[in-house]
CSV table of C-alpha atoms in Angstrom, one decimal:
chain,number,residue,atom,x,y,z
E,299,MET,CA,-65.5,6.0,-23.7
E,300,GLY,CA,-62.4,6.7,-26.3
E,301,ILE,CA,-58.8,7.5,-25.2
E,302,GLY,CA,-57.4,11.2,-25.8
E,303,LYS,CA,-55.8,12.3,-28.7
E,304,PRO,CA,-52.5,12.7,-26.8
E,305,VAL,CA,-52.7,9.2,-26.0
E,306,LYS,CA,-53.4,8.2,-29.4
E,307,GLN,CA,-50.8,10.2,-30.9
E,308,VAL,CA,-48.1,8.5,-28.5
E,309,LEU,CA,-49.3,5.3,-29.6
E,310,ILE,CA,-49.1,5.7,-32.9
E,311,LEU,CA,-46.0,7.3,-32.7
E,312,ILE,CA,-44.7,4.3,-30.7
E,313,ALA,CA,-46.0,1.6,-33.2
E,314,GLY,CA,-44.6,3.8,-36.4
E,315,VAL,CA,-41.2,4.1,-35.0
E,316,ILE,CA,-40.5,0.3,-34.1
E,317,LEU,CA,-42.0,-0.5,-37.3
E,318,LEU,CA,-39.5,1.6,-38.8
E,319,LEU,CA,-36.7,0.6,-36.6
E,320,VAL,CA,-37.4,-3.1,-37.4
E,321,GLY,CA,-37.7,-2.3,-41.1
E,322,ILE,CA,-34.3,-0.8,-40.9
E,323,ALA,CA,-32.8,-3.5,-39.3
E,324,LEU,CA,-34.4,-5.8,-41.7
E,325,LEU,CA,-32.4,-3.7,-44.6
E,326,VAL,CA,-29.4,-5.9,-43.6
E,327,LEU,CA,-31.0,-8.9,-42.2
E,328,PRO,CA,-33.2,-11.3,-44.0
E,329,GLY,CA,-36.8,-9.8,-43.9
E,330,PRO,CA,-39.0,-7.2,-46.0
E,331,GLY,CA,-37.1,-4.3,-44.5
E,332,LEU,CA,-38.2,-1.7,-47.1
E,333,LEU,CA,-41.8,-2.9,-46.7
E,334,LEU,CA,-41.5,-2.2,-42.9
E,335,VAL,CA,-40.0,1.2,-43.2
E,336,LEU,CA,-42.9,2.0,-45.7
E,337,ALA,CA,-45.4,0.7,-43.1
E,338,GLY,CA,-44.0,2.7,-40.0
E,339,LEU,CA,-43.9,5.7,-42.2
E,340,LEU,CA,-47.8,4.9,-43.2
E,341,VAL,CA,-48.6,4.6,-39.7
E,342,LEU,CA,-46.5,7.9,-38.7
E,343,ALA,CA,-48.1,9.8,-41.6
E,344,SER,CA,-51.5,9.1,-40.4
E,345,GLU,CA,-51.1,10.9,-37.4
E,346,PHE,CA,-48.2,13.4,-38.5
E,347,PRO,CA,-48.6,14.8,-41.7
E,348,ALA,CA,-45.0,16.2,-42.0
E,349,VAL,CA,-43.8,12.6,-42.4
E,350,GLU,CA,-46.2,12.3,-45.9
E,351,LYS,CA,-43.1,13.6,-47.7
E,352,TYR,CA,-41.1,10.5,-47.3
E,353,VAL,CA,-43.8,7.9,-48.0
E,354,ASP,CA,-43.9,8.1,-51.9
E,355,PRO,CA,-40.3,7.5,-52.4
E,356,ILE,CA,-40.1,4.4,-50.1
E,357,ARG,CA,-43.3,3.1,-51.8
E,358,ASP,CA,-41.6,3.5,-55.2
E,359,ARG,CA,-38.3,1.6,-54.0
E,360,ALA,CA,-40.4,-0.9,-52.1
E,361,MET,CA,-42.7,-1.5,-55.1
E,362,LYS,CA,-39.8,-1.7,-57.6
E,363,ALA,CA,-37.8,-3.9,-55.1
E,364,ALA,CA,-41.0,-6.4,-54.9
E,365,GLU,CA,-41.2,-6.5,-58.7
E,366,ASP,CA,-37.3,-7.0,-59.2
E,367,SER,CA,-37.3,-10.2,-56.8
E,368,VAL,CA,-39.8,-12.0,-59.2
E,369,SER,CA,-38.3,-10.6,-62.5
E,370,SER,CA,-36.5,-13.8,-63.3
E,371,PRO,CA,-37.1,-17.2,-62.5
E,372,LEU,CA,-33.5,-17.4,-61.0
E,373,ARG,CA,-34.4,-14.7,-59.0
E,374,ILE,CA,-37.6,-16.5,-58.1
E,375,ALA,CA,-35.5,-19.4,-57.3
E,376,GLY,CA,-33.1,-17.8,-55.0
E,377,SER,CA,-35.7,-16.2,-52.9
E,378,VAL,CA,-37.5,-19.7,-52.5
E,379,LEU,CA,-34.1,-21.2,-51.4
E,380,ALA,CA,-33.3,-18.0,-49.0
E,381,GLY,CA,-36.8,-18.6,-47.7
E,382,LEU,CA,-36.3,-22.4,-47.1
E,383,CYS,CA,-32.7,-21.7,-45.6
E,384,LEU,CA,-34.6,-19.4,-43.1
E,385,LEU,CA,-37.0,-22.1,-42.2
E,386,ALA,CA,-34.2,-24.6,-42.0
E,387,ALA,CA,-32.3,-22.4,-40.1
E,388,GLY,CA,-35.0,-21.7,-37.6
E,389,VAL,CA,-35.8,-25.4,-36.9
E,390,VAL,CA,-32.1,-25.9,-36.2
E,391,TRP,CA,-31.7,-22.7,-33.9
E,392,GLY,CA,-34.6,-24.5,-32.1
E,393,LEU,CA,-33.5,-27.8,-31.4
E,394,VAL,CA,-29.7,-27.5,-31.0
E,395,PRO,CA,-28.7,-26.0,-27.9
E,396,GLY,CA,-25.1,-25.2,-28.2
E,397,LEU,CA,-25.9,-22.5,-31.0
E,398,PRO,CA,-24.9,-18.9,-29.9
E,399,LEU,CA,-28.5,-17.5,-29.0
E,400,ALA,CA,-30.0,-21.0,-29.4
E,401,GLY,CA,-33.2,-21.7,-28.5
E,402,TRP,CA,-37.2,-21.2,-30.1
E,403,SER,CA,-37.6,-17.5,-29.6
E,404,THR,CA,-34.5,-17.3,-32.2
E,405,GLY,CA,-35.5,-20.1,-33.9
E,406,SER,CA,-39.0,-18.7,-34.3
E,407,SER,CA,-38.4,-15.4,-35.4
E,408,LEU,CA,-36.0,-17.1,-38.1
E,409,ILE,CA,-39.3,-19.1,-39.3
E,410,LEU,CA,-41.5,-16.2,-39.3
E,411,SER,CA,-38.9,-14.4,-41.5
E,412,GLY,CA,-39.1,-17.4,-44.0
E,413,LEU,CA,-42.8,-17.3,-44.2
E,414,ILE,CA,-43.1,-13.5,-44.2
E,415,LEU,CA,-40.8,-13.8,-47.4
E,416,PHE,CA,-42.8,-16.6,-48.9
E,417,ALA,CA,-45.9,-14.1,-48.6
E,418,LEU,CA,-44.2,-11.0,-50.2
E,419,LEU,CA,-42.7,-13.2,-52.8
E,420,ILE,CA,-46.2,-14.7,-53.7
E,421,TRP,CA,-47.6,-11.1,-53.2
E,422,SER,CA,-44.9,-9.7,-55.4
E,423,TYR,CA,-45.4,-12.4,-58.2
E,424,LYS,CA,-49.2,-12.0,-58.5
E,425,ARG,CA,-48.7,-8.1,-58.4
E,426,VAL,CA,-46.2,-8.5,-61.4
E,427,GLN,CA,-48.4,-11.0,-63.3
E,428,ALA,CA,-51.3,-8.7,-63.0
E,429,LYS,CA,-49.4,-5.7,-64.2
E,430,ARG,CA,-48.4,-7.7,-67.4
E,431,ALA,CA,-51.8,-9.2,-68.2
E,432,ALA,CA,-53.3,-5.1,-68.1
E,433,ASN,CA,-50.1,-3.9,-70.3
E,434,ALA,CA,-51.1,-7.1,-72.8
E,435,GLU,CA,-54.9,-5.8,-73.0
């Protein structure tokens, strides 16, 4: 027994809006903002075709940002340093009770942001290397 179409649309709307809002927040906070905005738009576009016109421009910007993040060794080193700082800050926020918003809820979100940064950095690097190899042939 499946769920009805209106219920499915509401669930997709909620998931898409949450991804979109978190992505917008991560545009100014540490994290993969453009990629989450893109994910939110893709989720929304799956059920609401009017949203599709926004997907391609955001996809282009997100992919360009991903490629730019690994365009030089200095940028890669900066990203790795930022990821390590996020991991360290997460541990500190989890262990030091006197900090604002101290606790493992804040600490784990910082650690998760660092791990996501590393995963996206590796993905971007592999993508750029594959693109360079294809252009070299």
